[in-house]
Amino acid sequence: MIVNPALARNHTLANTYQIRRTLSVSELSIVYVARHIEQGTLHVIKEFFPSALVQRKKDRRHIDCHEPGLGSKYREMLETFRSEAEILSQINHQGIIRYVQYFEENGTAYLVTEYCKGITLDQFMEEHPTEVTNDFLVERLVPVIRALEYIHSLGYIHRDVRPSNILIGEDGQTKLLDFGSAVRYQERTHTILTTAGYSPIEFYSGRSVQGPVSDIYSLAATLYFCCQGKAPIDVPKRLFHDTLEPLRDMNKVSPILTRVIHWGLAVSAQKRCASLKWFKVAMRAERLWERKFILMNGKKKLANDHKSTIKK
């Protein structure tokens, strides 16, 4: 029988937060919505829970390793989780989920962030495909571009930009989520963490040169997903025979944005778009392109209506 590893509803953490519900369970963590007991505000709490290494004890609170020999690996991974909290604590940007607190309890660690009501970009695409217009791309993804510019200026790269890590808020704001893979890009070695379709080729090596251009690949892949309805083909499959489906046939996307997306998806980092400013330029052009597209369609409709009137 599979036992739910999540903490129970109404469980109290740090004598401050009361769990209201479980948001998600992944291989590395469990995410909850919790209420601040004194203030009454809602927060998101991520519990470090690498299920391959640990299990919940019989008290349904504390955790321990499946086997004693897994302790060193657990502590190593816990350091990565602490690093996420440390990086997020240094960030203050309206396009990035806000850090609230980090604490350790129950033999593990917890990261508290602001609670924003909304759904992720991939969920939005699935539920509202017809609403993903050119204006939507500009309004919702320009804040992500600005957020990336900001973290790059601090010396960090996100390393996991993808639709499921972009929150479309009900308040109209867009937030970049999950800094679990973020690192200082001047570091010489990196943990290998990849997401099929969204990770550049340099993420498949722990000793490769990684930098802002790496996040640019993931951003371009996210835009490709918005335009094409699916992620690009995984980059290792493109090394010797590039079968990436072009965006050329999508006449609602401007030629400028199409070129910038494909430039950002270059397999080689040396041939890839190296500056986010080109994405901002392409986004500005996108608004003009949509107005032109609407105007042209409007003229065609008027012409067709006129022809119908003449025939009558």
mmCIF file of C-alpha atoms in Angstrom:
data_model
loop_
_atom_site.group_PDB
_atom_site.id
_atom_site.type_symbol
_atom_site.label_atom_id
_atom_site.label_comp_id
_atom_site.label_asym_id
_atom_site.label_seq_id
_atom_site.Cartn_x
_atom_site.Cartn_y
_atom_site.Cartn_z
ATOM 1 C CA MET A 1 0.000 0.000 0.000
ATOM 2 C CA ILE A 2 1.333 3.441 -0.974
ATOM 3 C CA VAL A 3 1.270 5.814 2.018
ATOM 4 C CA ASN A 4 0.773 9.526 1.400
ATOM 5 C CA PRO A 5 4.026 11.138 2.649
ATOM 6 C CA ALA A 6 2.525 14.623 3.059
ATOM 7 C CA LEU A 7 1.994 16.181 6.464
ATOM 8 C CA ALA A 8 -1.614 16.197 7.641
ATOM 9 C CA ARG A 9 -3.992 19.132 7.304
ATOM 10 C CA ASN A 10 -3.829 21.494 10.322
ATOM 11 C CA HIS A 11 -0.319 20.292 11.214
ATOM 12 C CA THR A 12 1.680 23.184 12.688
ATOM 13 C CA LEU A 13 5.193 24.081 11.530
ATOM 14 C CA ALA A 14 7.661 26.343 13.366
ATOM 15 C CA ASN A 15 4.826 27.217 15.793
ATOM 16 C CA THR A 16 3.801 29.692 13.108
ATOM 17 C CA TYR A 17 2.171 28.025 10.121
ATOM 18 C CA GLN A 18 -0.830 25.707 9.929
ATOM 19 C CA ILE A 19 -1.048 23.477 6.856
ATOM 20 C CA ARG A 20 -4.263 23.929 4.908
ATOM 21 C CA ARG A 21 -3.683 21.633 1.918
ATOM 22 C CA THR A 22 -1.048 19.873 -0.171
ATOM 23 C CA LEU A 23 -0.312 21.551 -3.506
ATOM 24 C CA SER A 24 2.048 19.025 -5.082
ATOM 25 C CA VAL A 25 4.317 16.061 -4.394
ATOM 26 C CA SER A 26 7.483 15.550 -6.469
ATOM 27 C CA GLU A 27 10.577 13.370 -6.239
ATOM 28 C CA LEU A 28 12.413 16.037 -4.223
ATOM 29 C CA SER A 29 9.799 17.943 -2.259
ATOM 30 C CA ILE A 30 6.244 18.329 -0.984
ATOM 31 C CA VAL A 31 4.583 21.713 -1.395
ATOM 32 C CA TYR A 32 1.805 22.968 0.889
ATOM 33 C CA VAL A 33 -0.451 25.976 1.264
ATOM 34 C CA ALA A 34 -0.305 27.089 4.901
ATOM 35 C CA ARG A 35 -1.867 29.840 6.990
ATOM 36 C CA HIS A 36 0.162 32.116 9.244
ATOM 37 C CA ILE A 37 -1.513 31.498 12.620
ATOM 38 C CA GLU A 38 -1.207 35.066 13.975
ATOM 39 C CA GLN A 39 -1.482 37.095 10.751
ATOM 40 C CA GLY A 40 -4.012 34.925 8.934
ATOM 41 C CA THR A 41 -2.091 35.253 5.643
ATOM 42 C CA LEU A 42 -1.539 32.336 3.262
ATOM 43 C CA HIS A 43 1.930 31.148 2.281
ATOM 44 C CA VAL A 44 3.498 28.374 0.222
ATOM 45 C CA ILE A 45 5.790 26.005 2.121
ATOM 46 C CA LYS A 46 8.152 23.641 0.323
ATOM 47 C CA GLU A 47 9.286 20.690 2.425
ATOM 48 C CA PHE A 48 12.548 19.012 1.408
ATOM 49 C CA PHE A 49 11.546 15.383 0.891
ATOM 50 C CA PRO A 50 13.705 13.375 -1.572
ATOM 51 C CA SER A 51 11.495 10.279 -1.643
ATOM 52 C CA ALA A 52 14.235 8.019 -3.037
ATOM 53 C CA LEU A 53 16.269 8.646 0.126
ATOM 54 C CA VAL A 54 13.808 9.293 2.945
ATOM 55 C CA GLN A 55 10.500 8.223 4.437
ATOM 56 C CA ARG A 56 8.103 9.591 7.020
ATOM 57 C CA LYS A 57 8.437 8.034 10.477
ATOM 58 C CA LYS A 58 5.527 6.401 12.290
ATOM 59 C CA ASP A 59 4.750 9.684 14.063
ATOM 60 C CA ARG A 60 3.836 11.067 10.578
ATOM 61 C CA ARG A 61 6.034 14.126 11.216
ATOM 62 C CA HIS A 62 9.744 13.339 11.300
ATOM 63 C CA ILE A 63 11.678 11.805 8.440
ATOM 64 C CA ASP A 64 14.655 9.456 8.260
ATOM 65 C CA CYS A 65 16.618 7.721 5.531
ATOM 66 C CA HIS A 66 15.517 4.396 4.101
ATOM 67 C CA GLU A 67 18.986 3.063 4.920
ATOM 68 C CA PRO A 68 21.815 4.462 7.112
ATOM 69 C CA GLY A 69 24.168 4.548 4.126
ATOM 70 C CA LEU A 70 21.993 7.149 2.408
ATOM 71 C CA GLY A 71 22.700 9.803 5.027
ATOM 72 C CA SER A 72 25.652 11.427 3.263
ATOM 73 C CA LYS A 73 23.715 11.743 -0.007
ATOM 74 C CA TYR A 74 20.766 13.233 1.880
ATOM 75 C CA ARG A 75 22.972 15.843 3.564
ATOM 76 C CA GLU A 76 24.542 16.719 0.222
ATOM 77 C CA MET A 77 21.132 17.283 -1.339
ATOM 78 C CA LEU A 78 19.983 19.238 1.706
ATOM 79 C CA GLU A 79 22.812 21.706 1.073
ATOM 80 C CA THR A 80 21.366 22.322 -2.402
ATOM 81 C CA PHE A 81 17.974 23.029 -0.823
ATOM 82 C CA ARG A 82 19.597 25.472 1.616
ATOM 83 C CA SER A 83 21.287 27.131 -1.332
ATOM 84 C CA GLU A 84 17.905 27.689 -2.990
ATOM 85 C CA ALA A 85 16.673 29.449 0.151
ATOM 86 C CA GLU A 86 19.843 31.554 0.389
ATOM 87 C CA ILE A 87 19.597 32.672 -3.238
ATOM 88 C CA LEU A 88 15.895 33.467 -2.968
ATOM 89 C CA SER A 89 16.505 35.482 0.212
ATOM 90 C CA GLN A 90 18.789 37.824 -1.764
ATOM 91 C CA ILE A 91 16.238 38.468 -4.499
ATOM 92 C CA ASN A 92 13.688 41.264 -4.502
ATOM 93 C CA HIS A 93 11.839 41.549 -7.797
ATOM 94 C CA GLN A 94 8.130 41.788 -8.616
ATOM 95 C CA GLY A 95 8.504 39.112 -11.290
ATOM 96 C CA ILE A 96 9.948 36.532 -8.858
ATOM 97 C CA ILE A 97 8.154 34.700 -6.082
ATOM 98 C CA ARG A 98 8.996 36.436 -2.766
ATOM 99 C CA TYR A 99 11.044 34.715 -0.044
ATOM 100 C CA VAL A 100 9.546 34.732 3.467
ATOM 101 C CA GLN A 101 11.464 32.315 5.708
ATOM 102 C CA TYR A 102 13.666 29.213 5.935
ATOM 103 C CA PHE A 103 13.715 26.842 8.901
ATOM 104 C CA GLU A 104 14.620 23.266 9.791
ATOM 105 C CA GLU A 105 12.321 20.891 11.645
ATOM 106 C CA ASN A 106 11.264 17.220 11.676
ATOM 107 C CA GLY A 107 14.719 16.181 10.447
ATOM 108 C CA THR A 108 14.366 18.170 7.238
ATOM 109 C CA ALA A 109 14.078 21.759 5.946
ATOM 110 C CA TYR A 110 11.304 24.118 4.851
ATOM 111 C CA LEU A 111 11.228 27.104 2.502
ATOM 112 C CA VAL A 112 8.373 29.595 2.934
ATOM 113 C CA THR A 113 7.386 31.934 0.098
ATOM 114 C CA GLU A 114 4.484 34.225 -0.724
ATOM 115 C CA TYR A 115 1.226 32.669 -1.897
ATOM 116 C CA CYS A 116 -0.018 33.859 -5.278
ATOM 117 C CA LYS A 117 -3.344 32.600 -6.548
ATOM 118 C CA GLY A 118 -3.114 31.431 -10.154
ATOM 119 C CA ILE A 119 -2.021 28.596 -12.416
ATOM 120 C CA THR A 120 1.216 27.733 -14.162
ATOM 121 C CA LEU A 121 1.782 28.591 -17.820
ATOM 122 C CA ASP A 122 1.490 24.981 -18.986
ATOM 123 C CA GLN A 123 -1.823 24.621 -17.124
ATOM 124 C CA PHE A 124 -3.049 27.874 -18.667
ATOM 125 C CA MET A 125 -2.112 26.650 -22.155
ATOM 126 C CA GLU A 126 -4.060 23.450 -21.578
ATOM 127 C CA GLU A 127 -7.161 25.138 -20.152
ATOM 128 C CA HIS A 128 -7.242 28.339 -22.261
ATOM 129 C CA PRO A 129 -5.435 27.615 -25.568
ATOM 130 C CA THR A 130 -7.367 30.242 -27.547
ATOM 131 C CA GLU A 131 -6.361 32.996 -25.103
ATOM 132 C CA VAL A 132 -2.630 32.616 -25.820
ATOM 133 C CA THR A 133 -2.471 35.536 -28.255
ATOM 134 C CA ASN A 134 0.419 37.782 -29.235
ATOM 135 C CA ASP A 135 -0.665 40.277 -26.567
ATOM 136 C CA PHE A 136 -0.718 37.450 -24.015
ATOM 137 C CA LEU A 137 2.882 36.550 -24.855
ATOM 138 C CA VAL A 138 3.976 40.146 -24.382
ATOM 139 C CA GLU A 139 2.040 40.803 -21.179
ATOM 140 C CA ARG A 140 2.898 37.512 -19.502
ATOM 141 C CA LEU A 141 6.442 36.753 -20.665
ATOM 142 C CA VAL A 142 8.090 40.188 -20.710
ATOM 143 C CA PRO A 143 8.035 40.111 -16.864
ATOM 144 C CA VAL A 144 9.894 36.778 -17.043
ATOM 145 C CA ILE A 145 12.521 38.346 -19.321
ATOM 146 C CA ARG A 146 12.958 41.211 -16.857
ATOM 147 C CA ALA A 147 13.200 38.775 -13.944
ATOM 148 C CA LEU A 148 15.952 36.858 -15.750
ATOM 149 C CA GLU A 149 17.823 40.086 -16.492
ATOM 150 C CA TYR A 150 17.656 40.889 -12.790
ATOM 151 C CA ILE A 151 18.975 37.549 -11.506
ATOM 152 C CA HIS A 152 21.704 37.537 -14.169
ATOM 153 C CA SER A 153 22.816 40.958 -12.925
ATOM 154 C CA LEU A 154 23.263 39.393 -9.464
ATOM 155 C CA GLY A 155 25.493 36.675 -10.922
ATOM 156 C CA TYR A 156 22.923 33.850 -10.861
ATOM 157 C CA ILE A 157 21.268 31.720 -13.511
ATOM 158 C CA HIS A 158 17.915 30.034 -12.942
ATOM 159 C CA ARG A 159 18.659 26.813 -14.901
ATOM 160 C CA ASP A 160 15.042 25.612 -14.925
ATOM 161 C CA VAL A 161 12.971 28.100 -16.931
ATOM 162 C CA ARG A 162 9.950 26.228 -18.307
ATOM 163 C CA PRO A 163 6.159 26.660 -18.447
ATOM 164 C CA SER A 164 5.556 24.783 -15.185
ATOM 165 C CA ASN A 165 7.832 27.264 -13.363
ATOM 166 C CA ILE A 166 5.981 30.362 -14.563
ATOM 167 C CA LEU A 167 2.919 31.370 -12.564
ATOM 168 C CA ILE A 168 0.084 33.239 -14.270
ATOM 169 C CA GLY A 169 -1.488 35.096 -11.357
ATOM 170 C CA GLU A 170 -5.162 35.953 -11.078
ATOM 171 C CA ASP A 171 -4.063 39.489 -10.181
ATOM 172 C CA GLY A 172 -2.497 39.902 -13.641
ATOM 173 C CA GLN A 173 1.099 39.413 -12.504
ATOM 174 C CA THR A 174 3.528 36.794 -13.789
ATOM 175 C CA LYS A 175 5.995 35.184 -11.367
ATOM 176 C CA LEU A 176 9.087 33.060 -11.973
ATOM 177 C CA LEU A 177 9.102 30.084 -9.584
ATOM 178 C CA ASP A 178 11.435 27.377 -8.256
ATOM 179 C CA PHE A 179 15.062 28.350 -7.721
ATOM 180 C CA GLY A 180 16.065 24.825 -6.764
ATOM 181 C CA SER A 181 18.486 24.578 -9.699
ATOM 182 C CA ALA A 182 19.826 28.146 -9.522
ATOM 183 C CA VAL A 183 23.589 28.671 -9.160
ATOM 184 C CA ARG A 184 26.219 31.355 -9.458
ATOM 185 C CA TYR A 185 27.215 30.973 -13.081
ATOM 186 C CA GLN A 186 30.885 31.711 -12.372
ATOM 187 C CA GLU A 187 31.177 28.412 -10.503
ATOM 188 C CA ARG A 188 33.216 25.854 -12.438
ATOM 189 C CA THR A 189 31.220 22.724 -11.611
ATOM 190 C CA HIS A 190 27.451 22.251 -11.562
ATOM 191 C CA THR A 191 25.021 19.521 -10.609
ATOM 192 C CA ILE A 192 23.529 17.890 -13.707
ATOM 193 C CA LEU A 193 19.803 18.718 -13.694
ATOM 194 C CA THR A 194 17.897 18.630 -16.981
ATOM 195 C CA THR A 195 14.331 18.957 -18.249
ATOM 196 C CA ALA A 196 13.551 17.377 -21.617
ATOM 197 C CA GLY A 197 12.836 20.014 -24.243
ATOM 198 C CA TYR A 198 13.874 22.990 -22.117
ATOM 199 C CA SER A 199 17.489 22.359 -21.071
ATOM 200 C CA PRO A 200 20.387 23.478 -23.314
ATOM 201 C CA ILE A 201 23.158 21.063 -24.225
ATOM 202 C CA GLU A 202 25.549 22.514 -21.621
ATOM 203 C CA PHE A 203 23.244 21.352 -18.791
ATOM 204 C CA TYR A 204 24.080 17.744 -19.674
ATOM 205 C CA SER A 205 27.632 18.166 -18.353
ATOM 206 C CA GLY A 206 28.744 19.070 -14.839
ATOM 207 C CA ARG A 207 31.876 20.848 -16.102
ATOM 208 C CA SER A 208 30.487 22.803 -19.038
ATOM 209 C CA VAL A 209 30.486 26.597 -19.211
ATOM 210 C CA GLN A 210 27.053 27.815 -18.159
ATOM 211 C CA GLY A 211 25.744 31.359 -18.027
ATOM 212 C CA PRO A 212 22.878 33.692 -18.979
ATOM 213 C CA VAL A 213 22.942 32.227 -22.501
ATOM 214 C CA SER A 214 21.840 28.924 -20.932
ATOM 215 C CA ASP A 215 18.670 30.509 -19.494
ATOM 216 C CA ILE A 216 18.088 32.110 -22.904
ATOM 217 C CA TYR A 217 17.767 28.637 -24.454
ATOM 218 C CA SER A 218 15.132 27.691 -21.866
ATOM 219 C CA LEU A 219 13.272 30.971 -22.392
ATOM 220 C CA ALA A 220 13.255 30.409 -26.166
ATOM 221 C CA ALA A 221 11.977 26.856 -25.603
ATOM 222 C CA THR A 222 9.172 28.243 -23.423
ATOM 223 C CA LEU A 223 8.172 30.722 -26.138
ATOM 224 C CA TYR A 224 8.325 27.913 -28.695
ATOM 225 C CA PHE A 225 5.934 25.933 -26.483
ATOM 226 C CA CYS A 226 3.526 28.897 -26.366
ATOM 227 C CA CYS A 227 3.583 29.243 -30.157
ATOM 228 C CA GLN A 228 3.629 25.578 -31.162
ATOM 229 C CA GLY A 229 1.694 23.982 -28.316
ATOM 230 C CA LYS A 230 4.526 21.573 -27.542
ATOM 231 C CA ALA A 231 8.116 21.715 -26.302
ATOM 232 C CA PRO A 232 11.024 21.632 -28.765
ATOM 233 C CA ILE A 233 12.606 18.272 -29.465
ATOM 234 C CA ASP A 234 15.090 17.372 -26.717
ATOM 235 C CA VAL A 235 18.478 18.931 -27.466
ATOM 236 C CA PRO A 236 20.652 15.742 -27.440
ATOM 237 C CA LYS A 237 18.516 14.456 -30.329
ATOM 238 C CA ARG A 238 19.387 17.603 -32.317
ATOM 239 C CA LEU A 239 23.168 17.212 -32.099
ATOM 240 C CA PHE A 240 23.766 15.282 -35.320
ATOM 241 C CA HIS A 241 20.497 15.705 -37.186
ATOM 242 C CA ASP A 242 18.473 18.758 -36.207
ATOM 243 C CA THR A 243 14.795 17.961 -36.773
ATOM 244 C CA LEU A 244 13.425 20.922 -34.820
ATOM 245 C CA GLU A 245 10.069 21.855 -36.351
ATOM 246 C CA PRO A 246 10.240 25.480 -37.575
ATOM 247 C CA LEU A 247 7.746 28.151 -36.546
ATOM 248 C CA ARG A 248 7.661 29.645 -40.066
ATOM 249 C CA ASP A 249 4.212 28.318 -40.866
ATOM 250 C CA MET A 250 2.613 30.089 -37.921
ATOM 251 C CA ASN A 251 1.576 33.314 -39.668
ATOM 252 C CA LYS A 252 0.221 34.910 -36.469
ATOM 253 C CA VAL A 253 3.742 35.079 -35.006
ATOM 254 C CA SER A 254 5.905 37.905 -36.330
ATOM 255 C CA PRO A 255 9.000 37.038 -38.391
ATOM 256 C CA ILE A 256 11.143 38.898 -35.845
ATOM 257 C CA LEU A 257 9.941 36.805 -32.891
ATOM 258 C CA THR A 258 10.223 33.630 -34.967
ATOM 259 C CA ARG A 259 13.869 34.373 -35.773
ATOM 260 C CA VAL A 260 14.743 35.298 -32.184
ATOM 261 C CA ILE A 261 13.151 32.109 -30.825
ATOM 262 C CA HIS A 262 15.107 29.934 -33.272
ATOM 263 C CA TRP A 263 18.269 31.935 -32.542
ATOM 264 C CA GLY A 264 17.746 31.310 -28.829
ATOM 265 C CA LEU A 265 17.296 27.584 -29.541
ATOM 266 C CA ALA A 266 20.683 27.170 -31.223
ATOM 267 C CA VAL A 267 22.271 23.950 -29.955
ATOM 268 C CA SER A 268 25.718 25.520 -29.672
ATOM 269 C CA ALA A 269 25.968 28.198 -26.978
ATOM 270 C CA GLN A 270 28.468 30.062 -29.186
ATOM 271 C CA LYS A 271 25.869 30.398 -31.956
ATOM 272 C CA ARG A 272 22.977 31.193 -29.630
ATOM 273 C CA CYS A 273 21.423 34.591 -28.960
ATOM 274 C CA ALA A 274 23.485 35.990 -26.083
ATOM 275 C CA SER A 275 21.348 38.909 -24.903
ATOM 276 C CA LEU A 276 17.808 39.150 -23.553
ATOM 277 C CA LYS A 277 17.461 42.582 -25.152
ATOM 278 C CA TRP A 278 16.691 40.869 -28.484
ATOM 279 C CA PHE A 279 13.734 39.130 -26.888
ATOM 280 C CA LYS A 280 12.440 42.470 -25.601
ATOM 281 C CA VAL A 281 12.834 43.974 -29.081
ATOM 282 C CA ALA A 282 10.963 40.996 -30.575
ATOM 283 C CA MET A 283 8.186 41.369 -28.012
ATOM 284 C CA ARG A 284 7.717 45.041 -28.890
ATOM 285 C CA ALA A 285 7.521 44.074 -32.548
ATOM 286 C CA GLU A 286 4.961 41.414 -31.679
ATOM 287 C CA ARG A 287 2.386 43.987 -30.562
ATOM 288 C CA LEU A 288 2.738 45.832 -33.862
ATOM 289 C CA TRP A 289 2.498 42.563 -35.795
ATOM 290 C CA GLU A 290 -0.746 41.546 -34.079
ATOM 291 C CA ARG A 291 -2.300 44.949 -34.809
ATOM 292 C CA LYS A 292 -1.270 44.560 -38.448
ATOM 293 C CA PHE A 293 -2.682 41.022 -38.524
ATOM 294 C CA ILE A 294 -6.014 42.172 -37.053
ATOM 295 C CA LEU A 295 -6.140 45.137 -39.455
ATOM 296 C CA MET A 296 -5.462 42.929 -42.491
ATOM 297 C CA ASN A 297 -8.116 40.434 -41.427
ATOM 298 C CA GLY A 298 -10.531 43.286 -40.827
ATOM 299 C CA LYS A 299 -9.959 44.635 -44.334
ATOM 300 C CA LYS A 300 -10.465 41.149 -45.817
ATOM 301 C CA LYS A 301 -13.731 40.785 -43.924
ATOM 302 C CA LEU A 302 -14.921 44.186 -45.141
ATOM 303 C CA ALA A 303 -13.985 43.260 -48.695
ATOM 304 C CA ASN A 304 -15.843 39.958 -48.461
ATOM 305 C CA ASP A 305 -18.890 41.668 -46.963
ATOM 306 C CA HIS A 306 -18.775 44.214 -49.782
ATOM 307 C CA LYS A 307 -18.636 41.436 -52.407
ATOM 308 C CA SER A 308 -21.592 39.693 -50.755
ATOM 309 C CA THR A 309 -23.569 42.942 -50.800
ATOM 310 C CA ILE A 310 -22.855 43.487 -54.533
ATOM 311 C CA LYS A 311 -23.976 39.935 -55.367
ATOM 312 C CA LYS A 312 -27.229 40.519 -53.545
#
